[in-house]
Amino acid sequence: MAVFAPTVVVIDDDELIGKYLAEVLTIEGYECKCFRESLTALAYLANADVPPDLVMTDLRMPGIDGLEVLRRVRALSPKIPVILISGIYELATALEAAQAGAADYLLKPANPAEVLSMVARHVRSGARADQAALQKALASFLAHCKPADGCAELPDCQPERVLELLQALSTKRYETMQHSLRVASYATLFGQAYGLGSQALFNLRLGALLHDIGKIAVPRNVLLKPGPLDEREWQVMRGHPQIGFQLLAAVPDLPKEAAQVVYAHHERYDGAGYPCGLRGEEIPLGARLFSIVDTVDAITCNRPYRAARGFDVAFGELKKHTGTQFDPSAVEAFLRLPEPELINIRDQYPDSEELSLRSTA
């Protein structure tokens, strides 16, 4: 399935700034159209067969300034978001920009994470074509994958159907396929031992496969950051469960229990999680089970910021956080799983040479 790259128009009379923004956005997968003159950019916008997904314009430019560009773009196509760029923040100008309909205000100098976070926020919020493609892929997946009585396997879906789905969902942007298959297999083993029925097992497995779908809207350099995230980056990262849930909400026939795994897998048993701060059994059972699986996988596999550790370390972490992060009864059930079976799953889906992204943020 072809997914077209979002197009961003960059207008800045400073050639170095234009090149910098184009490089940052192109590496991330956007198509960039750069202009140094406002009139040339406006002529392009007026005659474009397909309007861009976003316009970024410098505020202080000779001739037509950024505010006037904003007004003219809004007149041409009110649905195109416009970000104003400036090296100086002036309250009066910011207010005027907001009143004129500016989508955002980027203060120079801006690092790549700040640029990408802002662009993704506005492009993804209006990228209905991308959402439609995702929803179509999920609907096709569900049409071919029905739970059989007494088991949680996905008939005719491995490996071709799962691979097709994950590629359609731009998997390389939010996690490796190996991680998805690993946690889905752990979740199935765990759910069976926990006594879930076939439909509940199917929902848990499907939720595991899709749990980080919302990370398609998280900038790549936040996902791949080798060290701890700062508060700004955490705010970006913490939005992915809600984004994923919204993407899944319009998919016909998607079991709500699978979507709940996506939405609530970062909730904590003590109520200190996100996005809703649910506590105890307010958290859907599938999400309570999966949060254990996701944590174990993060500990026992290589992450960008540290090397893999053993299952004994993972078990110790589960015990340490029983009753705070994790459901005590679920932890007790997971610790009864045969370690050789867990090792077998890990070895069946080893980390590939692809970039391994943050899986438990």
CSV table of C-alpha atoms in Angstrom, one decimal:
chain,number,residue,atom,x,y,z
A,1,MET,CA,0.0,0.0,0.0
A,2,ALA,CA,1.5,3.3,-1.0
A,3,VAL,CA,1.5,6.0,1.6
A,4,PHE,CA,2.4,9.5,0.3
A,5,ALA,CA,4.8,11.6,2.2
A,6,PRO,CA,3.3,14.7,3.8
A,7,THR,CA,4.4,17.9,2.0
A,8,VAL,CA,5.7,20.9,4.0
A,9,VAL,CA,6.3,24.3,2.3
A,10,VAL,CA,9.1,26.3,4.0
A,11,ILE,CA,9.4,30.1,3.3
A,12,ASP,CA,12.5,31.8,4.7
A,13,ASP,CA,14.7,34.4,3.1
A,14,ASP,CA,17.7,33.1,5.1
A,15,GLU,CA,19.0,30.3,2.9
A,16,LEU,CA,20.8,28.5,5.8
A,17,ILE,CA,17.6,28.3,7.8
A,18,GLY,CA,15.6,27.0,4.9
A,19,LYS,CA,18.2,24.3,4.2
A,20,TYR,CA,18.3,23.3,7.9
A,21,LEU,CA,14.6,22.9,8.1
A,22,ALA,CA,14.5,21.0,4.8
A,23,GLU,CA,17.2,18.6,5.9
A,24,VAL,CA,15.5,17.9,9.3
A,25,LEU,CA,12.1,17.3,7.7
A,26,THR,CA,13.4,15.3,4.7
A,27,ILE,CA,15.3,12.9,6.9
A,28,GLU,CA,12.1,12.3,8.8
A,29,GLY,CA,10.2,11.5,5.6
A,30,TYR,CA,8.5,14.7,4.7
A,31,GLU,CA,8.6,16.2,1.2
A,32,CYS,CA,9.8,19.8,1.4
A,33,LYS,CA,9.3,22.7,-1.0
A,34,CYS,CA,11.6,25.6,0.0
A,35,PHE,CA,11.2,29.2,-1.1
A,36,ARG,CA,13.2,32.3,-0.3
A,37,GLU,CA,10.6,34.8,-1.6
A,38,SER,CA,7.1,35.1,-0.3
A,39,LEU,CA,5.5,35.9,-3.7
A,40,THR,CA,7.1,32.9,-5.4
A,41,ALA,CA,5.8,30.7,-2.6
A,42,LEU,CA,2.3,32.1,-2.8
A,43,ALA,CA,2.3,31.6,-6.6
A,44,TYR,CA,3.2,28.0,-6.0
A,45,LEU,CA,0.4,27.6,-3.4
A,46,ALA,CA,-2.2,29.2,-5.6
A,47,ASN,CA,-1.4,26.9,-8.5
A,48,ALA,CA,-0.6,23.6,-6.7
A,49,ASP,CA,-2.8,20.7,-7.9
A,50,VAL,CA,-2.6,19.2,-4.4
A,51,PRO,CA,-2.3,21.6,-1.4
A,52,PRO,CA,0.6,21.0,1.0
A,53,ASP,CA,-0.1,19.6,4.5
A,54,LEU,CA,1.7,22.5,6.2
A,55,VAL,CA,3.3,25.9,5.6
A,56,MET,CA,6.2,27.2,7.7
A,57,THR,CA,7.0,30.8,7.1
A,58,ASP,CA,9.5,33.2,8.6
A,59,LEU,CA,7.9,36.3,10.2
A,60,ARG,CA,10.4,39.0,9.3
A,61,MET,CA,11.0,39.0,5.5
A,62,PRO,CA,11.5,41.7,2.9
A,63,GLY,CA,8.4,42.5,1.0
A,64,ILE,CA,5.5,40.4,2.1
A,65,ASP,CA,6.1,39.4,5.7
A,66,GLY,CA,5.0,36.2,7.5
A,67,LEU,CA,1.8,37.6,8.8
A,68,GLU,CA,0.6,38.6,5.4
A,69,VAL,CA,1.7,35.2,4.0
A,70,LEU,CA,-0.5,33.7,6.8
A,71,ARG,CA,-3.5,35.8,5.8
A,72,ARG,CA,-3.1,34.9,2.1
A,73,VAL,CA,-2.7,31.2,2.7
A,74,ARG,CA,-5.8,31.2,5.0
A,75,ALA,CA,-7.7,32.9,2.1
A,76,LEU,CA,-6.5,30.3,-0.4
A,77,SER,CA,-7.1,27.3,1.7
A,78,PRO,CA,-8.3,27.7,5.4
A,79,LYS,CA,-7.5,24.1,6.2
A,80,ILE,CA,-3.7,24.4,5.6
A,81,PRO,CA,-2.0,25.0,9.0
A,82,VAL,CA,0.6,27.7,9.0
A,83,ILE,CA,3.5,27.9,11.5
A,84,LEU,CA,5.2,31.3,11.9
A,85,ILE,CA,9.0,31.2,12.6
A,86,SER,CA,10.8,34.0,14.3
A,87,GLY,CA,14.1,34.7,16.2
A,88,ILE,CA,12.3,37.2,18.4
A,89,TYR,CA,9.2,36.5,20.4
A,90,GLU,CA,6.9,39.6,20.7
A,91,LEU,CA,3.7,39.2,22.6
A,92,ALA,CA,1.8,41.7,20.4
A,93,THR,CA,2.9,39.9,17.2
A,94,ALA,CA,2.1,36.5,18.7
A,95,LEU,CA,-1.4,37.7,19.6
A,96,GLU,CA,-1.9,39.1,16.1
A,97,ALA,CA,-0.7,35.8,14.6
A,98,ALA,CA,-3.1,33.8,16.8
A,99,GLN,CA,-5.9,36.1,15.8
A,100,ALA,CA,-5.0,35.6,12.1
A,101,GLY,CA,-5.2,31.9,12.5
A,102,ALA,CA,-1.6,30.8,12.9
A,103,ALA,CA,-1.4,27.1,13.9
A,104,ASP,CA,1.8,27.6,15.9
A,105,TYR,CA,4.8,29.8,16.6
A,106,LEU,CA,8.4,28.4,16.4
A,107,LEU,CA,11.1,30.4,18.1
A,108,LYS,CA,14.6,30.2,16.5
A,109,PRO,CA,17.0,28.6,17.1
A,110,ALA,CA,15.0,25.3,17.2
A,111,ASN,CA,16.6,21.9,17.6
A,112,PRO,CA,15.4,19.0,15.4
A,113,ALA,CA,13.2,17.5,18.1
A,114,GLU,CA,11.4,20.8,18.5
A,115,VAL,CA,10.9,21.2,14.8
A,116,LEU,CA,9.7,17.7,14.3
A,117,SER,CA,7.4,17.7,17.3
A,118,MET,CA,5.7,20.8,16.1
A,119,VAL,CA,5.4,19.7,12.5
A,120,ALA,CA,4.1,16.3,13.5
A,121,ARG,CA,1.5,17.8,15.8
A,122,HIS,CA,-0.1,19.9,13.0
A,123,VAL,CA,0.5,17.5,10.1
A,124,ARG,CA,-0.8,14.5,11.9
A,125,SER,CA,-3.8,16.3,13.3
A,126,GLY,CA,-5.0,16.9,9.8
A,127,ALA,CA,-3.6,13.9,8.0
A,128,ARG,CA,-6.9,12.3,7.3
A,129,ALA,CA,-5.5,10.4,4.3
A,130,ASP,CA,-2.9,8.8,6.5
A,131,GLN,CA,-5.5,7.9,9.1
A,132,ALA,CA,-7.8,6.5,6.3
A,133,ALA,CA,-4.9,4.3,5.1
A,134,LEU,CA,-4.2,3.0,8.6
A,135,GLN,CA,-7.8,2.3,9.2
A,136,LYS,CA,-8.1,0.5,5.8
A,137,ALA,CA,-5.1,-1.7,6.6
A,138,LEU,CA,-6.6,-2.6,10.0
A,139,ALA,CA,-10.0,-3.4,8.6
A,140,SER,CA,-8.4,-5.6,6.0
A,141,PHE,CA,-6.3,-7.3,8.7
A,142,LEU,CA,-9.4,-8.0,10.8
A,143,ALA,CA,-11.4,-9.3,7.9
A,144,HIS,CA,-8.8,-12.1,7.5
A,145,CYS,CA,-8.1,-12.7,11.1
A,146,LYS,CA,-10.8,-14.2,13.2
A,147,PRO,CA,-10.2,-16.0,16.5
A,148,ALA,CA,-10.8,-19.7,16.3
A,149,ASP,CA,-12.7,-21.4,19.1
A,150,GLY,CA,-10.4,-22.4,21.9
A,151,CYS,CA,-7.2,-20.6,20.7
A,152,ALA,CA,-5.8,-17.1,20.3
A,153,GLU,CA,-3.9,-17.7,17.0
A,154,LEU,CA,-4.5,-15.5,14.1
A,155,PRO,CA,-5.3,-17.8,11.2
A,156,ASP,CA,-3.7,-17.0,7.8
A,157,CYS,CA,-2.0,-14.0,9.4
A,158,GLN,CA,1.5,-15.2,10.1
A,159,PRO,CA,3.8,-14.0,8.9
A,160,GLU,CA,2.4,-12.4,5.7
A,161,ARG,CA,-0.7,-10.8,7.2
A,162,VAL,CA,1.1,-9.4,10.3
A,163,LEU,CA,4.0,-8.2,8.2
A,164,GLU,CA,1.6,-6.5,5.7
A,165,LEU,CA,-0.2,-4.8,8.6
A,166,LEU,CA,2.9,-3.6,10.4
A,167,GLN,CA,4.4,-2.3,7.2
A,168,ALA,CA,1.2,-0.5,6.4
A,169,LEU,CA,1.3,1.1,9.8
A,170,SER,CA,4.8,2.4,9.1
A,171,THR,CA,6.2,0.1,11.8
A,172,LYS,CA,9.8,1.4,11.5
A,173,ARG,CA,8.6,4.7,12.8
A,174,TYR,CA,7.5,3.4,16.2
A,175,GLU,CA,9.0,0.0,16.9
A,176,THR,CA,10.5,-3.0,15.1
A,177,MET,CA,8.3,-5.8,13.9
A,178,GLN,CA,10.3,-8.2,16.1
A,179,HIS,CA,9.2,-6.3,19.2
A,180,SER,CA,5.5,-6.5,18.1
A,181,LEU,CA,5.6,-10.2,17.4
A,182,ARG,CA,7.5,-10.9,20.7
A,183,VAL,CA,5.1,-9.1,22.9
A,184,ALA,CA,2.1,-10.6,21.1
A,185,SER,CA,3.6,-14.0,21.7
A,186,TYR,CA,4.3,-13.3,25.4
A,187,ALA,CA,0.8,-11.9,25.8
A,188,THR,CA,-0.7,-15.0,24.3
A,189,LEU,CA,1.3,-17.3,26.6
A,190,PHE,CA,0.4,-15.2,29.6
A,191,GLY,CA,-3.3,-14.9,28.7
A,192,GLN,CA,-3.6,-18.6,28.3
A,193,ALA,CA,-2.0,-19.2,31.6
A,194,TYR,CA,-4.3,-16.6,33.2
A,195,GLY,CA,-7.3,-18.5,31.9
A,196,LEU,CA,-8.6,-16.1,29.2
A,197,GLY,CA,-11.1,-17.4,26.7
A,198,SER,CA,-10.4,-17.5,23.0
A,199,GLN,CA,-12.0,-14.1,22.2
A,200,ALA,CA,-10.2,-12.4,25.1
A,201,LEU,CA,-7.0,-14.0,24.0
A,202,PHE,CA,-7.5,-12.7,20.5
A,203,ASN,CA,-8.2,-9.2,21.8
A,204,LEU,CA,-5.1,-9.2,24.0
A,205,ARG,CA,-2.9,-10.4,21.2
A,206,LEU,CA,-4.3,-7.9,18.7
A,207,GLY,CA,-3.9,-5.1,21.3
A,208,ALA,CA,-0.3,-6.2,21.8
A,209,LEU,CA,0.4,-6.0,18.1
A,210,LEU,CA,-1.1,-2.5,17.9
A,211,HIS,CA,-0.1,-1.1,21.3
A,212,ASP,CA,2.3,1.5,20.0
A,213,ILE,CA,0.5,2.5,16.8
A,214,GLY,CA,0.3,6.1,18.2
A,215,LYS,CA,4.0,6.5,18.0
A,216,ILE,CA,3.7,7.2,14.3
A,217,ALA,CA,3.1,10.8,15.5
A,218,VAL,CA,6.2,10.9,17.7
A,219,PRO,CA,9.3,12.4,16.2
A,220,ARG,CA,11.9,9.8,15.3
A,221,ASN,CA,14.7,11.5,17.2
A,222,VAL,CA,12.6,11.4,20.4
A,223,LEU,CA,12.0,7.6,19.9
A,224,LEU,CA,15.7,7.0,19.2
A,225,LYS,CA,17.2,9.3,21.8
A,226,PRO,CA,20.0,7.4,23.5
A,227,GLY,CA,19.6,9.0,26.9
A,228,PRO,CA,16.7,10.0,29.2
A,229,LEU,CA,13.9,12.1,27.7
A,230,ASP,CA,13.5,15.7,29.0
A,231,GLU,CA,10.1,17.0,30.2
A,232,ARG,CA,9.2,18.4,26.8
A,233,GLU,CA,10.0,15.1,25.1
A,234,TRP,CA,8.0,13.2,27.7
A,235,GLN,CA,5.0,15.4,27.0
A,236,VAL,CA,5.3,14.4,23.3
A,237,MET,CA,5.8,10.7,24.1
A,238,ARG,CA,2.9,10.5,26.6
A,239,GLY,CA,0.4,11.4,23.8
A,240,HIS,CA,0.9,8.2,21.9
A,241,PRO,CA,-1.8,6.1,23.7
A,242,GLN,CA,-4.5,8.6,22.9
A,243,ILE,CA,-3.3,9.0,19.3
A,244,GLY,CA,-3.4,5.3,18.9
A,245,PHE,CA,-6.8,5.0,20.4
A,246,GLN,CA,-8.1,7.7,18.1
A,247,LEU,CA,-6.7,6.0,15.0
A,248,LEU,CA,-8.4,2.7,16.0
A,249,ALA,CA,-11.7,4.3,17.0
A,250,ALA,CA,-13.0,4.5,13.4
A,251,VAL,CA,-11.9,0.9,12.4
A,252,PRO,CA,-15.0,-1.2,11.7
A,253,ASP,CA,-15.2,-4.4,13.8
A,254,LEU,CA,-12.1,-3.7,15.9
A,255,PRO,CA,-12.9,-5.1,19.4
A,256,LYS,CA,-13.0,-2.4,22.0
A,257,GLU,CA,-11.0,-4.6,24.3
A,258,ALA,CA,-8.1,-4.5,21.9
A,259,ALA,CA,-8.3,-0.7,21.6
A,260,GLN,CA,-8.4,-0.5,25.4
A,261,VAL,CA,-5.0,-2.3,25.5
A,262,VAL,CA,-3.6,0.5,23.3
A,263,TYR,CA,-5.2,3.2,25.3
A,264,ALA,CA,-4.4,2.0,28.8
A,265,HIS,CA,-1.1,0.1,28.7
A,266,HIS,CA,0.8,2.9,30.4
A,267,GLU,CA,-1.7,3.1,33.3
A,268,ARG,CA,-0.4,2.1,36.7
A,269,TYR,CA,-2.1,0.0,39.4
A,270,ASP,CA,-1.6,2.8,41.9
A,271,GLY,CA,-3.2,5.4,39.7
A,272,ALA,CA,0.1,7.2,38.8
A,273,GLY,CA,0.1,6.3,35.1
A,274,TYR,CA,-1.2,7.9,32.0
A,275,PRO,CA,-3.2,9.1,30.1
A,276,CYS,CA,-6.1,8.9,32.6
A,277,GLY,CA,-4.6,8.0,35.9
A,278,LEU,CA,-6.8,4.9,36.2
A,279,ARG,CA,-6.3,2.9,39.4
A,280,GLY,CA,-6.6,-0.9,40.2
A,281,GLU,CA,-9.4,-2.7,38.4
A,282,GLU,CA,-10.4,0.6,36.7
A,283,ILE,CA,-7.7,-0.4,34.3
A,284,PRO,CA,-9.0,-2.9,31.7
A,285,LEU,CA,-7.7,-6.4,32.4
A,286,GLY,CA,-6.0,-6.7,29.0
A,287,ALA,CA,-4.0,-3.5,29.7
A,288,ARG,CA,-3.0,-4.7,33.1
A,289,LEU,CA,-1.7,-8.0,31.7
A,290,PHE,CA,0.0,-6.3,28.7
A,291,SER,CA,1.8,-3.7,30.8
A,292,ILE,CA,3.7,-6.6,32.5
A,293,VAL,CA,4.6,-8.1,29.1
A,294,ASP,CA,5.8,-4.8,27.7
A,295,THR,CA,8.0,-4.2,30.7
A,296,VAL,CA,9.5,-7.6,30.6
A,297,ASP,CA,10.4,-7.3,26.9
A,298,ALA,CA,11.9,-3.8,27.5
A,299,ILE,CA,14.2,-5.2,30.2
A,300,THR,CA,15.2,-8.4,28.4
A,301,CYS,CA,16.0,-6.9,25.0
A,302,ASN,CA,18.4,-4.2,23.8
A,303,ARG,CA,17.1,-0.6,24.0
A,304,PRO,CA,18.8,2.5,22.5
A,305,TYR,CA,19.9,3.5,26.0
A,306,ARG,CA,21.1,0.2,27.5
A,307,ALA,CA,21.9,-3.5,26.8
A,308,ALA,CA,19.5,-6.4,27.4
A,309,ARG,CA,19.3,-7.9,30.9
A,310,GLY,CA,18.1,-11.4,32.0
A,311,PHE,CA,14.7,-12.6,32.9
A,312,ASP,CA,15.8,-12.8,36.5
A,313,VAL,CA,16.2,-9.0,36.5
A,314,ALA,CA,12.8,-8.6,34.9
A,315,PHE,CA,11.2,-10.8,37.5
A,316,GLY,CA,12.9,-8.8,40.2
A,317,GLU,CA,11.4,-5.6,38.8
A,318,LEU,CA,7.9,-7.1,38.7
A,319,LYS,CA,8.2,-8.1,42.3
A,320,LYS,CA,9.6,-4.7,43.3
A,321,HIS,CA,6.7,-2.8,41.7
A,322,THR,CA,3.9,-5.2,42.6
A,323,GLY,CA,0.9,-3.2,43.9
A,324,THR,CA,2.3,0.1,42.6
A,325,GLN,CA,2.9,-0.3,38.9
A,326,PHE,CA,1.5,-3.8,38.4
A,327,ASP,CA,-1.6,-5.8,39.4
A,328,PRO,CA,-0.4,-8.2,42.2
A,329,SER,CA,-2.5,-11.1,41.0
A,330,ALA,CA,-1.2,-10.6,37.4
A,331,VAL,CA,2.4,-10.5,38.6
A,332,GLU,CA,1.9,-13.7,40.6
A,333,ALA,CA,0.5,-15.4,37.5
A,334,PHE,CA,3.3,-14.2,35.2
A,335,LEU,CA,6.0,-15.4,37.6
A,336,ARG,CA,4.6,-18.9,37.3
A,337,LEU,CA,5.2,-19.0,33.5
A,338,PRO,CA,8.1,-21.4,32.6
A,339,GLU,CA,11.2,-19.4,31.9
A,340,PRO,CA,12.3,-21.7,29.1
A,341,GLU,CA,9.1,-20.8,27.1
A,342,LEU,CA,9.8,-17.1,27.6
A,343,ILE,CA,13.4,-17.5,26.4
A,344,ASN,CA,12.2,-19.4,23.4
A,345,ILE,CA,9.9,-16.6,22.4
A,346,ARG,CA,12.7,-14.0,22.9
A,347,ASP,CA,15.0,-16.2,20.8
A,348,GLN,CA,12.4,-16.8,18.1
A,349,TYR,CA,12.0,-13.0,17.5
A,350,PRO,CA,15.5,-11.6,18.1
A,351,ASP,CA,16.2,-7.9,17.7
A,352,SER,CA,17.0,-7.3,14.0
A,353,GLU,CA,19.5,-4.8,12.7
A,354,GLU,CA,16.7,-2.3,12.3
A,355,LEU,CA,16.6,0.6,14.7
A,356,SER,CA,15.1,-0.5,18.0
A,357,LEU,CA,12.8,2.2,19.3
A,358,ARG,CA,11.5,3.0,22.8
A,359,SER,CA,8.9,0.4,23.5
A,360,THR,CA,7.8,1.3,27.1
A,361,ALA,CA,7.6,5.0,27.1
